[in-house]
Amino acid sequence: MENGAPSEPEDPSTFLAEILGAPVTVKLNSGVVYRGELQSVDGYMNIALEKTEEFVNGKRRRGYGDAFVRGNNVLYISAT
């Protein structure tokens, strides 16, 4: 492939294991966005975050020490 991109797609579980402890953005199906440090993810995409901030319509709504997001609400997880 071009630009040195890998020829095979990366396994999502490998990607998630690589970003444990890193800052991430989690967007929910509702459009709410959480930003924090990824602490754990399970096979159902349940996510535990630390130092979490919640954003609604692009504006910070509140901060949490720890947050747990149920996997069926997750639209995507992005390393930030």
PDB file of C-alpha atoms in Angstrom:
ATOM      1  CA  MET A   1       0.000   0.000   0.000  1.00  0.00           C
ATOM      2  CA  GLU A   2       0.978   3.629  -0.321  1.00  0.00           C
ATOM      3  CA  ASN A   3       2.745   5.740   2.309  1.00  0.00           C
ATOM      4  CA  GLY A   4       4.018   2.684   4.176  1.00  0.00           C
ATOM      5  CA  ALA A   5       0.545   1.803   5.436  1.00  0.00           C
ATOM      6  CA  PRO A   6       0.192  -1.800   6.585  1.00  0.00           C
ATOM      7  CA  SER A   7      -1.362  -4.173   4.066  1.00  0.00           C
ATOM      8  CA  GLU A   8      -3.660  -5.728   6.675  1.00  0.00           C
ATOM      9  CA  PRO A   9      -5.999  -3.832   8.997  1.00  0.00           C
ATOM     10  CA  GLU A  10      -5.063  -3.719  12.668  1.00  0.00           C
ATOM     11  CA  ASP A  11      -7.056  -5.876  15.065  1.00  0.00           C
ATOM     12  CA  PRO A  12      -9.216  -3.617  17.292  1.00  0.00           C
ATOM     13  CA  SER A  13      -8.210  -5.507  20.444  1.00  0.00           C
ATOM     14  CA  THR A  14      -4.532  -4.932  19.617  1.00  0.00           C
ATOM     15  CA  PHE A  15      -5.179  -1.208  19.114  1.00  0.00           C
ATOM     16  CA  LEU A  16      -7.065  -0.961  22.419  1.00  0.00           C
ATOM     17  CA  ALA A  17      -4.330  -2.822  24.309  1.00  0.00           C
ATOM     18  CA  GLU A  18      -1.740  -0.399  22.898  1.00  0.00           C
ATOM     19  CA  ILE A  19      -3.609   2.698  24.115  1.00  0.00           C
ATOM     20  CA  LEU A  20      -4.380   1.554  27.682  1.00  0.00           C
ATOM     21  CA  GLY A  21      -3.355   4.370  30.017  1.00  0.00           C
ATOM     22  CA  ALA A  22      -3.388   6.907  27.173  1.00  0.00           C
ATOM     23  CA  PRO A  23      -5.770   9.844  26.661  1.00  0.00           C
ATOM     24  CA  VAL A  24      -8.761   8.884  24.517  1.00  0.00           C
ATOM     25  CA  THR A  25     -11.968  10.375  23.154  1.00  0.00           C
ATOM     26  CA  VAL A  26     -15.096   8.245  23.402  1.00  0.00           C
ATOM     27  CA  LYS A  27     -18.148   9.332  21.425  1.00  0.00           C
ATOM     28  CA  LEU A  28     -21.530   7.880  22.324  1.00  0.00           C
ATOM     29  CA  ASN A  29     -24.451   7.164  20.014  1.00  0.00           C
ATOM     30  CA  SER A  30     -26.214  10.126  21.661  1.00  0.00           C
ATOM     31  CA  GLY A  31     -23.454  12.511  20.523  1.00  0.00           C
ATOM     32  CA  VAL A  32     -22.045  13.031  24.035  1.00  0.00           C
ATOM     33  CA  VAL A  33     -18.234  12.903  24.119  1.00  0.00           C
ATOM     34  CA  TYR A  34     -16.031  11.756  26.997  1.00  0.00           C
ATOM     35  CA  ARG A  35     -12.309  12.465  27.185  1.00  0.00           C
ATOM     36  CA  GLY A  36     -10.084  10.769  29.709  1.00  0.00           C
ATOM     37  CA  GLU A  37      -7.400   8.162  30.298  1.00  0.00           C
ATOM     38  CA  LEU A  38      -8.367   4.688  29.130  1.00  0.00           C
ATOM     39  CA  GLN A  39      -8.055   2.237  32.033  1.00  0.00           C
ATOM     40  CA  SER A  40      -9.805  -0.834  30.680  1.00  0.00           C
ATOM     41  CA  VAL A  41     -11.979  -2.185  27.890  1.00  0.00           C
ATOM     42  CA  ASP A  42     -13.692  -5.564  27.804  1.00  0.00           C
ATOM     43  CA  GLY A  43     -15.076  -7.709  24.999  1.00  0.00           C
ATOM     44  CA  TYR A  44     -18.409  -5.877  25.154  1.00  0.00           C
ATOM     45  CA  MET A  45     -16.647  -2.501  24.672  1.00  0.00           C
ATOM     46  CA  ASN A  46     -17.458  -1.474  28.249  1.00  0.00           C
ATOM     47  CA  ILE A  47     -14.951   1.278  28.998  1.00  0.00           C
ATOM     48  CA  ALA A  48     -13.409   2.533  32.233  1.00  0.00           C
ATOM     49  CA  LEU A  49     -11.882   6.037  32.127  1.00  0.00           C
ATOM     50  CA  GLU A  50     -10.008   8.160  34.681  1.00  0.00           C
ATOM     51  CA  LYS A  51      -9.695  11.968  34.781  1.00  0.00           C
ATOM     52  CA  THR A  52     -12.801  12.146  32.610  1.00  0.00           C
ATOM     53  CA  GLU A  53     -14.498  15.197  31.126  1.00  0.00           C
ATOM     54  CA  GLU A  54     -17.950  15.164  29.538  1.00  0.00           C
ATOM     55  CA  PHE A  55     -18.741  17.331  26.514  1.00  0.00           C
ATOM     56  CA  VAL A  56     -22.228  18.030  25.170  1.00  0.00           C
ATOM     57  CA  ASN A  57     -22.566  19.962  21.897  1.00  0.00           C
ATOM     58  CA  GLY A  58     -18.844  20.701  22.052  1.00  0.00           C
ATOM     59  CA  LYS A  59     -19.033  22.388  25.479  1.00  0.00           C
ATOM     60  CA  ARG A  60     -17.578  20.947  28.658  1.00  0.00           C
ATOM     61  CA  ARG A  61     -20.457  19.935  30.879  1.00  0.00           C
ATOM     62  CA  ARG A  62     -18.711  18.367  33.874  1.00  0.00           C
ATOM     63  CA  GLY A  63     -15.685  16.451  35.070  1.00  0.00           C
ATOM     64  CA  TYR A  64     -15.497  13.051  36.724  1.00  0.00           C
ATOM     65  CA  GLY A  65     -12.706  11.289  38.548  1.00  0.00           C
ATOM     66  CA  ASP A  66     -13.667   7.898  37.160  1.00  0.00           C
ATOM     67  CA  ALA A  67     -16.309   7.005  34.599  1.00  0.00           C
ATOM     68  CA  PHE A  68     -17.717   3.760  33.264  1.00  0.00           C
ATOM     69  CA  VAL A  69     -19.349   3.698  29.830  1.00  0.00           C
ATOM     70  CA  ARG A  70     -21.491   0.763  28.799  1.00  0.00           C
ATOM     71  CA  GLY A  71     -20.286  -0.660  25.497  1.00  0.00           C
ATOM     72  CA  ASN A  72     -23.603  -0.657  23.651  1.00  0.00           C
ATOM     73  CA  ASN A  73     -23.609   3.167  23.861  1.00  0.00           C
ATOM     74  CA  VAL A  74     -20.164   3.595  22.238  1.00  0.00           C
ATOM     75  CA  LEU A  75     -20.002   4.909  18.679  1.00  0.00           C
ATOM     76  CA  TYR A  76     -16.179   5.076  18.584  1.00  0.00           C
ATOM     77  CA  ILE A  77     -12.977   5.309  20.615  1.00  0.00           C
ATOM     78  CA  SER A  78     -10.164   7.510  19.344  1.00  0.00           C
ATOM     79  CA  ALA A  79      -6.633   7.916  20.685  1.00  0.00           C
ATOM     80  CA  THR A  80      -6.005  11.634  21.233  1.00  0.00           C
TER      81      THR A  80
END
